[in-house]
Coordinates of C-alpha atoms in Angstrom, one line a residue:
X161 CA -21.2 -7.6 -50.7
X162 CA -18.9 -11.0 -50.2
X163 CA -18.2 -9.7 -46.9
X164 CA -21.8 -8.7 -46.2
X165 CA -22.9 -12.4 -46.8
X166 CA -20.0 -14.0 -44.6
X167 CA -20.6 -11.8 -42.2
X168 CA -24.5 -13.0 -41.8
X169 CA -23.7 -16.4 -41.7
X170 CA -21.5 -16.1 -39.2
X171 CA -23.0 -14.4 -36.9
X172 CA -26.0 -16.4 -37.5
X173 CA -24.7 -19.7 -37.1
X174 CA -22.4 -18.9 -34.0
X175 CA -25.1 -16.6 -31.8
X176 CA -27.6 -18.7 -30.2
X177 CA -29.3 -21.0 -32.1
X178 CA -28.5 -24.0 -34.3
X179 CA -30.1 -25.6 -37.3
X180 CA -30.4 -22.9 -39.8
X181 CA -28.6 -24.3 -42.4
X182 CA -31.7 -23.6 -45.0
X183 CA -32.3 -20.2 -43.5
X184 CA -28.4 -19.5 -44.1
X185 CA -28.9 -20.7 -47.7
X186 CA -31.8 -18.4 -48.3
X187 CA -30.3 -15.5 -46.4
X188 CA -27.0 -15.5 -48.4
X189 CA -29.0 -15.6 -51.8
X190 CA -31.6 -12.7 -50.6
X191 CA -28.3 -10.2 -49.2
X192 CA -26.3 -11.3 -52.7
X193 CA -29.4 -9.8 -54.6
X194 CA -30.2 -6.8 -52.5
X195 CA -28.1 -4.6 -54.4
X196 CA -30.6 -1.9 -55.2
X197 CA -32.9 -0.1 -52.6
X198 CA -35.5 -2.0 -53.9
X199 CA -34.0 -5.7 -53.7
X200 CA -32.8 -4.2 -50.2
X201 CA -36.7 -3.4 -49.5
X202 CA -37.8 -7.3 -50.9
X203 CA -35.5 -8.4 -48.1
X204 CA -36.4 -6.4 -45.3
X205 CA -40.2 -7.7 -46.4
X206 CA -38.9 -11.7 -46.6
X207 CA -36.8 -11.7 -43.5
X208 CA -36.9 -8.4 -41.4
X209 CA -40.5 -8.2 -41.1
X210 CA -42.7 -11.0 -39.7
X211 CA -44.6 -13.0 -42.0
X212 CA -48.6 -12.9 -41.8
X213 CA -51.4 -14.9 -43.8
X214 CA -54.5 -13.9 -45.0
X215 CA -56.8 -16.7 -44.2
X216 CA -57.3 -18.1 -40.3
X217 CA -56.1 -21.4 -39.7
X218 CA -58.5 -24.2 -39.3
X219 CA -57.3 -26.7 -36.9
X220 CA -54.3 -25.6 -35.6
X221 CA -52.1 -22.0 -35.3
X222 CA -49.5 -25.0 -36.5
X223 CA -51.1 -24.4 -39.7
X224 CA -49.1 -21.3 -40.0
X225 CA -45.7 -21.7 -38.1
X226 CA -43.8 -19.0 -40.1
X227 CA -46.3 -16.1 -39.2
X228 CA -46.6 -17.6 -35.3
X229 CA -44.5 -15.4 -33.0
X230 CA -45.3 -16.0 -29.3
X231 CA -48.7 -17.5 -30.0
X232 CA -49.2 -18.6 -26.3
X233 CA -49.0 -15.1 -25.1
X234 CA -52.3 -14.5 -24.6
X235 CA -52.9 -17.9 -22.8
X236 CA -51.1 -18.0 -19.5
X237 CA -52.8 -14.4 -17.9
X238 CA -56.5 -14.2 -16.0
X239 CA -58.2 -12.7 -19.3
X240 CA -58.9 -16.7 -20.2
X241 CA -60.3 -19.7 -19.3
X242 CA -61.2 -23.2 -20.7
X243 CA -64.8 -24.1 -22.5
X244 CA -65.6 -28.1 -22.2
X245 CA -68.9 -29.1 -23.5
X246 CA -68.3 -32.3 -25.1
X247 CA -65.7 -34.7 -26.5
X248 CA -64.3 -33.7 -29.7
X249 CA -61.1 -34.8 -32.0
X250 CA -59.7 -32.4 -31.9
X251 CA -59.0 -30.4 -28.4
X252 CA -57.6 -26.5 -29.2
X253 CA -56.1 -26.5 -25.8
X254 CA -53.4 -29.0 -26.7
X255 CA -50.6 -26.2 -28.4
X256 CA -50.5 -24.0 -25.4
X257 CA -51.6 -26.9 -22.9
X258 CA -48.2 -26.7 -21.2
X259 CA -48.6 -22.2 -21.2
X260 CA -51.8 -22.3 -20.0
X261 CA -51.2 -24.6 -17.2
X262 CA -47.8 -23.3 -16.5
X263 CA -45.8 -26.6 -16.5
X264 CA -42.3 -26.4 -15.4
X265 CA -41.2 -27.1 -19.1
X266 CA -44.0 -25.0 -21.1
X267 CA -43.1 -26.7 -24.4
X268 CA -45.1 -29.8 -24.0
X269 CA -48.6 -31.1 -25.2
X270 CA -51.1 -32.6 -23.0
X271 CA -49.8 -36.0 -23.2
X272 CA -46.1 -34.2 -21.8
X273 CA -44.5 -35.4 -25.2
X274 CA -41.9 -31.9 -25.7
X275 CA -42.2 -30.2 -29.1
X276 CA -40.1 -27.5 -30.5
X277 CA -41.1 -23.8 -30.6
X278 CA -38.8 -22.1 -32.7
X279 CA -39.9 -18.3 -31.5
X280 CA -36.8 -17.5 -29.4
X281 CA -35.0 -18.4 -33.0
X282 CA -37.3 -17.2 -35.5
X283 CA -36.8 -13.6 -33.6
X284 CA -33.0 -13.9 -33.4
X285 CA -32.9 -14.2 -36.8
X286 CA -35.4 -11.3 -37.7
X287 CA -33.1 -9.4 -35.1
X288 CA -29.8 -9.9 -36.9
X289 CA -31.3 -9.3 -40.6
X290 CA -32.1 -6.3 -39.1
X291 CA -28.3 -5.2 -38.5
X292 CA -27.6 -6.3 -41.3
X293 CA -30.1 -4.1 -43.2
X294 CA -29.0 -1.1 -40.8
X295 CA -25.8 -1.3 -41.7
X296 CA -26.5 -2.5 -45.6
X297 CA -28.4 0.8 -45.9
X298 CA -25.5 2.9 -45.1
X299 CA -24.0 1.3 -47.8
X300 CA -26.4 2.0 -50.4
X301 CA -26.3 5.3 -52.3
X302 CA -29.2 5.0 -55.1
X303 CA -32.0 6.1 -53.5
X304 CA -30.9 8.1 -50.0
X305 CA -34.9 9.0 -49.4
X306 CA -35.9 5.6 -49.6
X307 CA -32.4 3.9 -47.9
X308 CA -33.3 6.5 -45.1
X309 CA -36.9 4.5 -44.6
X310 CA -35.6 0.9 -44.8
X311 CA -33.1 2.0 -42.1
X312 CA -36.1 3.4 -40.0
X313 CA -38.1 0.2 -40.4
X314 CA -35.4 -1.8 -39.3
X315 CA -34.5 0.5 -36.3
X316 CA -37.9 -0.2 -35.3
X317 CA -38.4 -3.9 -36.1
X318 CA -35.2 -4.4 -34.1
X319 CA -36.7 -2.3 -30.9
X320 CA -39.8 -4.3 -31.3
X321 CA -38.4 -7.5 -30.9
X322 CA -35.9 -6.9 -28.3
X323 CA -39.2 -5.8 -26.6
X324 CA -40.9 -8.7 -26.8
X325 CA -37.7 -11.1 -25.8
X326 CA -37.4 -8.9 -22.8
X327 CA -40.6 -9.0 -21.2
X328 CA -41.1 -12.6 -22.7
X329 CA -38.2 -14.1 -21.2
X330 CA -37.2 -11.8 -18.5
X331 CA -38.3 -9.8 -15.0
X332 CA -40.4 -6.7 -15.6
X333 CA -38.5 -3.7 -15.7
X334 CA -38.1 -2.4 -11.8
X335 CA -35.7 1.0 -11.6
X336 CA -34.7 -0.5 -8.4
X337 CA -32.9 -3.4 -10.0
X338 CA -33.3 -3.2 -13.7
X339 CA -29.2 -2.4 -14.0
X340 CA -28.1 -6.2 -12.6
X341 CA -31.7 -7.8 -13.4
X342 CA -30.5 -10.6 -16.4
X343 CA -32.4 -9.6 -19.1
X344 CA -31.6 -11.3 -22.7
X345 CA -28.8 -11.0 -25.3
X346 CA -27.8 -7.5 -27.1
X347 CA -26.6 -8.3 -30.3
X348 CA -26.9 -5.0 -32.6
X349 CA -23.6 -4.8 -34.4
X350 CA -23.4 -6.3 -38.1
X351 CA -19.7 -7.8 -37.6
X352 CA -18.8 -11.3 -36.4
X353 CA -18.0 -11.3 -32.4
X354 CA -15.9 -14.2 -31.5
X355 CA -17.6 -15.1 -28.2
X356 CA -20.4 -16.9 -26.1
X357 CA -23.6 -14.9 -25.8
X358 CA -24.3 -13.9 -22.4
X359 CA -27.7 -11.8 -21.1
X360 CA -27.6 -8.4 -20.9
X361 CA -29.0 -6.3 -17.8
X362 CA -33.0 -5.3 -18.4
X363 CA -32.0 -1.9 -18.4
X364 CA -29.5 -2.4 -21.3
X365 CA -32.1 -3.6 -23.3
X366 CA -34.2 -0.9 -22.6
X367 CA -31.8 1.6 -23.3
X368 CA -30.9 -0.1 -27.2
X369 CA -34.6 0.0 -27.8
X370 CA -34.8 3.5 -26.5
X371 CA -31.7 4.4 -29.1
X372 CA -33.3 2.9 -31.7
X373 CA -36.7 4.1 -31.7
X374 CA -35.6 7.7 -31.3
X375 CA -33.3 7.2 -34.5
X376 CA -36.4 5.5 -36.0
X377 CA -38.5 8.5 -35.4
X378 CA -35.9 10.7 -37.0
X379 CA -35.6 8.3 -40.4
X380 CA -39.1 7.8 -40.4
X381 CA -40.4 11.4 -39.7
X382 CA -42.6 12.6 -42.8
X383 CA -43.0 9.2 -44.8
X384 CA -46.5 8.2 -45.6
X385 CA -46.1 4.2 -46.0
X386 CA -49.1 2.6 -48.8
X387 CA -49.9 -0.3 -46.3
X388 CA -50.4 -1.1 -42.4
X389 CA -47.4 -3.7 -43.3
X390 CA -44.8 -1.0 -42.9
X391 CA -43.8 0.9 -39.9
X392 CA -44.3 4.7 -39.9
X393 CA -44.0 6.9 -37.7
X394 CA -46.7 6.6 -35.4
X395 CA -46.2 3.4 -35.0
X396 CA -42.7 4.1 -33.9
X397 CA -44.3 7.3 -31.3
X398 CA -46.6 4.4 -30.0
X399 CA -43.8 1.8 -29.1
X400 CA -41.9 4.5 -27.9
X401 CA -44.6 5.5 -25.1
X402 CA -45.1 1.3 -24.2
X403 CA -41.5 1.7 -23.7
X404 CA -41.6 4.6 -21.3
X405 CA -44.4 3.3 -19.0
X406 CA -43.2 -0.2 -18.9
X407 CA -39.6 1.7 -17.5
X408 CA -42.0 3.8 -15.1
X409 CA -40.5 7.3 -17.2
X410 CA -44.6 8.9 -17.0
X411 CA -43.6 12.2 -18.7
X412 CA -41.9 10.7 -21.9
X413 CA -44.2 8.2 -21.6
X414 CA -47.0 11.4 -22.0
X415 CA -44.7 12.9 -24.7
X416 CA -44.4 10.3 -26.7
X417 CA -48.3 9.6 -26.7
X418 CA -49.4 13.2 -27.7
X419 CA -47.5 12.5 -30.7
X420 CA -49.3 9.8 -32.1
X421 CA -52.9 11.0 -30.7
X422 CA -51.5 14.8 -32.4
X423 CA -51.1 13.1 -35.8
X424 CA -54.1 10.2 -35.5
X425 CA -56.7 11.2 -33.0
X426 CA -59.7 9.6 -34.3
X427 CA -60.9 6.1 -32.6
X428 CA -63.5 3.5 -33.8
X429 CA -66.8 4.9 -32.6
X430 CA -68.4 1.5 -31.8
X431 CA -72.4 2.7 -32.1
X432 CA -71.3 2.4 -36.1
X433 CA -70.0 -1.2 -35.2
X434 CA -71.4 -3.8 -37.8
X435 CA -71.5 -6.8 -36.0
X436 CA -70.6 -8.9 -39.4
X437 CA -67.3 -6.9 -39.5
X438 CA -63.9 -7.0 -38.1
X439 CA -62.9 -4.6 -35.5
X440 CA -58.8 -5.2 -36.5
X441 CA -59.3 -4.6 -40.4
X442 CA -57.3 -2.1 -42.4
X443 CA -60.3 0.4 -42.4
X444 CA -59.9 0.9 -38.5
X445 CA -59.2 4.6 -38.3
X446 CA -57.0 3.9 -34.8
X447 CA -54.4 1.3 -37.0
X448 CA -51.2 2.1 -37.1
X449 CA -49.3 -0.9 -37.8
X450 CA -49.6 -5.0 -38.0
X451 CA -47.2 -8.0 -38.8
X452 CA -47.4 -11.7 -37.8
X453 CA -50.2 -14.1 -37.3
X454 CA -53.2 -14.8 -35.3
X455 CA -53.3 -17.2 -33.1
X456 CA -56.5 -16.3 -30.7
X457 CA -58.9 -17.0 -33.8
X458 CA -57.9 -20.9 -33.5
X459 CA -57.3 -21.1 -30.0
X460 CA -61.0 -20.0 -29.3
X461 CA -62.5 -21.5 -32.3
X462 CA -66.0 -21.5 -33.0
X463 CA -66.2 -25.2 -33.9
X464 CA -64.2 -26.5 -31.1
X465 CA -65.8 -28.1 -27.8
X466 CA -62.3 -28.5 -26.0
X467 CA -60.9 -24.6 -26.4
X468 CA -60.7 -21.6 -24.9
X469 CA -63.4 -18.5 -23.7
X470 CA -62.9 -15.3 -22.2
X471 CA -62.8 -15.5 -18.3
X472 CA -65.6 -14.5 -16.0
X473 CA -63.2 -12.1 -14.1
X474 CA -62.6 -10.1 -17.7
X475 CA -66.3 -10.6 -19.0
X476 CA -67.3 -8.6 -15.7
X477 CA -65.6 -5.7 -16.1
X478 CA -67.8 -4.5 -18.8
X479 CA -70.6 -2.2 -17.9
X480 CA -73.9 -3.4 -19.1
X481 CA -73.9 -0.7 -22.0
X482 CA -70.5 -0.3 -22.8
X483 CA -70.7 -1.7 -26.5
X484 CA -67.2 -3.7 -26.6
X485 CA -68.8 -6.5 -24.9
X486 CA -70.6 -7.1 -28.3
X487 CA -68.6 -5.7 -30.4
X488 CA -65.1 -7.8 -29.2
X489 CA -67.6 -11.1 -28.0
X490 CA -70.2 -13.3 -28.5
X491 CA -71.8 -15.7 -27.0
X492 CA -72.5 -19.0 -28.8
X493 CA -75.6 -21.4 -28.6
X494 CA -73.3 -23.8 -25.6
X495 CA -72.9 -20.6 -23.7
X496 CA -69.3 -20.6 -24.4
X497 CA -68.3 -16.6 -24.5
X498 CA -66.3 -16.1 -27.5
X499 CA -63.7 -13.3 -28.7
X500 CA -64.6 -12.1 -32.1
X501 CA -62.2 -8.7 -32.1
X502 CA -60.6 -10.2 -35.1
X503 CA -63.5 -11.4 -36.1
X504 CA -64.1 -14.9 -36.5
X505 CA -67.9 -15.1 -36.4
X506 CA -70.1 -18.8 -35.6
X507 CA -73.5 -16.3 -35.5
X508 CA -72.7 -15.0 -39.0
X509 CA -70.7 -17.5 -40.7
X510 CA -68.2 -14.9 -41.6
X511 CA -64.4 -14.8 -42.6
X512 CA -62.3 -12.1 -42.6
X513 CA -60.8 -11.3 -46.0
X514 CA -57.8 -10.2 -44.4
X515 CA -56.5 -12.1 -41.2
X516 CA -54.6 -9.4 -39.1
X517 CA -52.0 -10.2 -36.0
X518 CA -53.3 -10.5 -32.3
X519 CA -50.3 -9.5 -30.4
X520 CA -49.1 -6.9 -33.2
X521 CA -51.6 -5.0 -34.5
X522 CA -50.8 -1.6 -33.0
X523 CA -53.4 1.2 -32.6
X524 CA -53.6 4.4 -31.2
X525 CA -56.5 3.8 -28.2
X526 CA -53.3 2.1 -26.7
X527 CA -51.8 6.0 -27.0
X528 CA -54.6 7.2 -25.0
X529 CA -54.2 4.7 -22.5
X530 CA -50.6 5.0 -21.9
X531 CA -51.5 8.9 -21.5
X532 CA -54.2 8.3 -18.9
X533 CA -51.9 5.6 -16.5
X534 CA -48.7 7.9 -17.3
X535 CA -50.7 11.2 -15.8
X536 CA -52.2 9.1 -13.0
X537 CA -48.6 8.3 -11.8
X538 CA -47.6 12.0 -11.9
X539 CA -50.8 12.8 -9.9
X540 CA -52.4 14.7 -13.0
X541 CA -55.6 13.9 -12.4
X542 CA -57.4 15.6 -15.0
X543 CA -55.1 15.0 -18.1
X544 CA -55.8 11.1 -17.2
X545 CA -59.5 11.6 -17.0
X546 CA -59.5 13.4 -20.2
X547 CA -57.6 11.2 -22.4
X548 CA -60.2 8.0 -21.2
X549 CA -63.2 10.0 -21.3
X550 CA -62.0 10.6 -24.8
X551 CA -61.4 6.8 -25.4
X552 CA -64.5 5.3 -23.6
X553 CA -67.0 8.1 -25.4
X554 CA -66.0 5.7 -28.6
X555 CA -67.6 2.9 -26.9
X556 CA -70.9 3.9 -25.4
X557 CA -73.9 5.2 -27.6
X558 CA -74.0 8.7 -26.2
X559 CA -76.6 8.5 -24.4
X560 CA -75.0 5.8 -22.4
X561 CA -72.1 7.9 -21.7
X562 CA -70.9 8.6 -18.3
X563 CA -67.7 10.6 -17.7
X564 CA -65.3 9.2 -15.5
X565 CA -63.8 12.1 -12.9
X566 CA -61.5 9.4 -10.4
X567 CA -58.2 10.6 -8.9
X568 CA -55.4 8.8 -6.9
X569 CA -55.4 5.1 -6.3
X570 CA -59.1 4.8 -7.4
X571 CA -58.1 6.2 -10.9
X572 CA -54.9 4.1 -11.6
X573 CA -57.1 1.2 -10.5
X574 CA -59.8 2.1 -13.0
X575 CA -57.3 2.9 -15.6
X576 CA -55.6 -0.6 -15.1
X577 CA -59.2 -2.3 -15.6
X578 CA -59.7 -0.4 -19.0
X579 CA -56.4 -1.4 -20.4
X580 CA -58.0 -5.2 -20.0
X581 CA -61.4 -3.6 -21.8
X582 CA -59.6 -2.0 -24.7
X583 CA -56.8 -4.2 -25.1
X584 CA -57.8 -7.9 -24.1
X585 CA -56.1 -10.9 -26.2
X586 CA -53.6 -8.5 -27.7
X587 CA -50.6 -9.6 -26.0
X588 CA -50.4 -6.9 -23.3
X589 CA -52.3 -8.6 -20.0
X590 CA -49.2 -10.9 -19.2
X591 CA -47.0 -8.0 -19.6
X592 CA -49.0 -5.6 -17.4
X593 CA -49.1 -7.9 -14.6
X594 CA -45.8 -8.3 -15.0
X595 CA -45.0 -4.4 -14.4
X596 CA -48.0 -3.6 -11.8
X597 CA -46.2 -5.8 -9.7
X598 CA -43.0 -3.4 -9.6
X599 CA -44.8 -0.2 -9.7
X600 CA -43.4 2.2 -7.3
X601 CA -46.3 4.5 -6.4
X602 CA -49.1 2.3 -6.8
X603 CA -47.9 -1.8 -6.6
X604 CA -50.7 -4.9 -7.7
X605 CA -50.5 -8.6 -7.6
X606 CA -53.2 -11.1 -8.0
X607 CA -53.2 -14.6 -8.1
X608 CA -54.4 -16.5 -11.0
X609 CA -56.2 -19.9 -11.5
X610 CA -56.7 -22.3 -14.3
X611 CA -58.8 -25.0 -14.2
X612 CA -58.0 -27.6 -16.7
X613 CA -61.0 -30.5 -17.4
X614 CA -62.0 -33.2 -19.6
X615 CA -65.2 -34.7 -21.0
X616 CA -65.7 -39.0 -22.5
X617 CA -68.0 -40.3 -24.6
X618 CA -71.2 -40.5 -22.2
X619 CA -69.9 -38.7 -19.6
X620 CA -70.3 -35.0 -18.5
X621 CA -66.8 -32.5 -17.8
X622 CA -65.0 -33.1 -15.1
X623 CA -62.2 -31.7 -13.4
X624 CA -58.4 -32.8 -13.5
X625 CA -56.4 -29.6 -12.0
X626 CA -57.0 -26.6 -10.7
X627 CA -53.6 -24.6 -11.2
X628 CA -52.6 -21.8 -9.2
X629 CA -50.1 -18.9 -10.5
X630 CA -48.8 -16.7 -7.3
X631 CA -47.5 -13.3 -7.4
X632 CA -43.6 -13.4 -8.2
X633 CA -44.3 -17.1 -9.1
X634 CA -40.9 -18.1 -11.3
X635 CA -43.4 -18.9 -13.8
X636 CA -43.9 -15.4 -15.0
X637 CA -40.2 -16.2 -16.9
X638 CA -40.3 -18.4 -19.6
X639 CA -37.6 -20.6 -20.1
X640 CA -34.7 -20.0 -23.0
X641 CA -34.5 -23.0 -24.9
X642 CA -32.3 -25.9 -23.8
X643 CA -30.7 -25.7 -27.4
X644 CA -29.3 -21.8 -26.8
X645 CA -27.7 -22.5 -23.1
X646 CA -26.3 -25.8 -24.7
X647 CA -24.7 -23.8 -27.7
X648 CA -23.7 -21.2 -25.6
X649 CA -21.8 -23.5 -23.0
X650 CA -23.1 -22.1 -20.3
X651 CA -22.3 -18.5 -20.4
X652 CA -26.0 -17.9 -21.2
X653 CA -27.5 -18.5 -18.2
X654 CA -31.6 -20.3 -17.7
X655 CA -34.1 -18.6 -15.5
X656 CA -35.2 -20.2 -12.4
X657 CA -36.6 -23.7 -12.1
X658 CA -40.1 -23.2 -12.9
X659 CA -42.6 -25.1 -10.3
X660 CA -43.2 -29.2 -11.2
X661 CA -47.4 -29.2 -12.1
X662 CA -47.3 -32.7 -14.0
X663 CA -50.8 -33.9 -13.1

């Protein structure tokens, strides 16, 4: 176990970070008392899994920094747009001010002062507790059923983040190039390696999360898990098929899909939708899985006259009866059109008793859309029109219901425009840009603008920038922080030089 502990540290300390002299501490003390499967399953909860809170933040996702992974996902794609009314102490913009206007240096508030986002480290460290609890329950024999489960859950929880860093920090997947694309560094062995960390190819990525998954499925296969807080199975079936379409692979993709709708087919019929309720709640029948906190609830709060709405271009897409318009927004008494999916409510005055993640809370309508867009590709027309007639019959009242029957381009466009329906403000849109853009068969790009305005005392909004994001912009790659390529001396290499918008 001595050589357990070292080995953390170690490896820690010398991969790509710095600081983490209290996280060392606190590691070392958790690994020297997970000597049981249980003390090994309190620290797979304390520093494999992400932390999450129960109550929404009130002024800032700040509030919260150890449950914040990626918070600014969901604020640099075309699903969102500013809401100025008045002046106001406090403006919600100013966390993501430098994501949402895609400053060359992101990390910045309005005022350009830098601050420190810790996510690349925060999942580094996850990522290596994870080895270490991989390999820990190998060497664990009091419980094999339950050692086999912790294993699972870490397999997965490793995939998941290498996921995220992936598409976070590096070029969509593209079969064409994803073997010398740089992607971002493959660290899944629990010993010490004497070395700089250098970025390994997309594709390498891919494959590790590929191999873990599939040994997740295998570990996990038959547990039933007491809370949405641990990974099973489907949850492991539904990463696997994101996986698959985001590498363009449309029949395991399929495959992978039918398992999870097989095992949980039901969906949230929305003409039983209580509009003082939360759609993400743990009595959802399509959750699977959630971890992490919320940061959409504060960055379009209710109270706030300097924050953010959902954009015309998404508001539009709804059909005038399709019921997640009300269900996933409302529109307050300013006219500013807020997202209540989580549910956050000014109308009602209501708080969730349970505050579940944005950009991790998995469920399995996303299984019926990867089916549909995988099918599309293939040319299987009917199998796609199925699986989102049997998604979108959830949403309408039924006699509002209008099966779709598309084919070919038309299709995979329609499908594309129902992932940003179902899945708005849950950390996919960025992403799926991302890979449309690289698609083989059926290639999209857009251009994106932000506006970015201000209001004084006695004075009515106005207009400071109007920001413009371009297809293959270098802005779709956020930067690895200075403090990894410093520590690294250079053998981890930055993305491009991201496009000066100081205004």
């Amino acid at each position: 176990m001595k050589n357990i502990i070292y080995l953390l540290s170690v490896l820690i300390a010398s991969l790509l970070f710095t600081g983490c002299n209290k996280f060392l501490e606190e590691q070392s003390q958790d690994l020297a008392y997970a000597n049981t499967w249980q003390k090994l399953d309190e620290v797979m909860q304390g520093d494999v899994y992400m932390r999450h809170f129960t109550n929404p933040p009130s002024n800032s996702y700040k509030e919260s920094p150890d449950a914040m992974y990626f918070p600014w996902l969901n604020a640099m794609d075309d699903d969102i747009t500013e809401f100025v009314s008045r002046p106001y102490y406090i403006d919600n913009r100013d966390d993501v001010f430098g994501f949402y206007t895609w400053q060359a240096n992101p990390f910045v508030d309005k005022t350009y002062h830098p601050f420190t986002d810790d996510t690349w480290s925060k999942v580094y460290k996850s990522i290596n507790a994870a080895n270490i609890m991989i390999y820990q329950a190998d060497q664990l024999h009091d419980n094999p059923t339950q050692l086999r489960r912790i294993k699972g859950e870490a397999l997965f929880l490793r995939a998941f983040y290498y996921f995220y860093m992936v598409n976070v920090y590096a070029s969509a997947y593209n079969p064409a190039t994803a073997k010398t694309d740089m992607g971002v560094p493959l660290k899944i062995t629990e010993f010490v390696q004497d070395k700089f960390f250098t970025r390994s190819t997309v594709d390498s990525v891919y494959q590790q999360m590929l191999t873990d998954l599939n040994a997740s499925e295998q570990y996990l296969g038959g547990v039933t898990q007491s809370s949405l807080y641990h990974v099973d199975v489907n949850a492991v079936n539904l990463l696997q098929s994101r996986v698959y379409l985001y590498m363009q692979s449309w029949a395991n993709a399929i495959a992978a899909a039918d398992k999870v709708i097989a095992r949980k087919p039901a969906l949230f019929n929305l003409s039983t939708y209580k509009p003082q309720t939360s759609f993400f709640s743990g009595s959802n029948p399509e959750a699977l899985f959630t971890q992490g906190g919320n940061a959409m609830v504060y960055l379009m709060g209710d109270a706030f006259t300097k924050s953010f709405q959902a954009s015309p271009s998404l508001i539009n897409l709804y059909e005038a009866n399709d019921l997640r318009r009300s269900a996933f927004f409302e529109t307050d008494a300013a006219g500013k059109i807020r997202y209540t999916k989580m549910y956050r409510s000014r109308t009602y005055n209501i708080f969730p008793t349970e505050m579940f993640s944005d950009n991790y809370y998995l469920r399995n309508a996303e299984a019926y859309l990867n089916k549909a867009e995988a099918a599309a590709m293939l040319d299987r027309a009917a199998d796609a029109d199925n699986a989102l007639n049997t998604l979108r019959q959830a949403r309408f009242i039924p006699s509002a219901f209008v099966p779709v029957n598309y084919s070919g381009e038309q299709l995979v466009s329609f499908i594309r425009d129902e992932r940003r329906r179902e899945l708005c403000f849950e950390g996919h849109r960025w992403f799926d840009l991302k890979r449309y853009a690289v698609n083989k068969a059926f290639p999209f790009i857009t251009t994106i603008v932000h506006n970015y305005s201000d209001v004084n005392y006695g004075s009515s909004p106005f207009l400071k920038a109007s920001l413009t994001l371009q297809p293959g912009d270098p802005d779709y790659l956020i930067p690895i922080p200075q403090d990894a390529i410093i520590f690294n001396e250079g053998a981890l290499k930055q993305n491009p030089a991201r496009q000066n918008r100081t205004f």
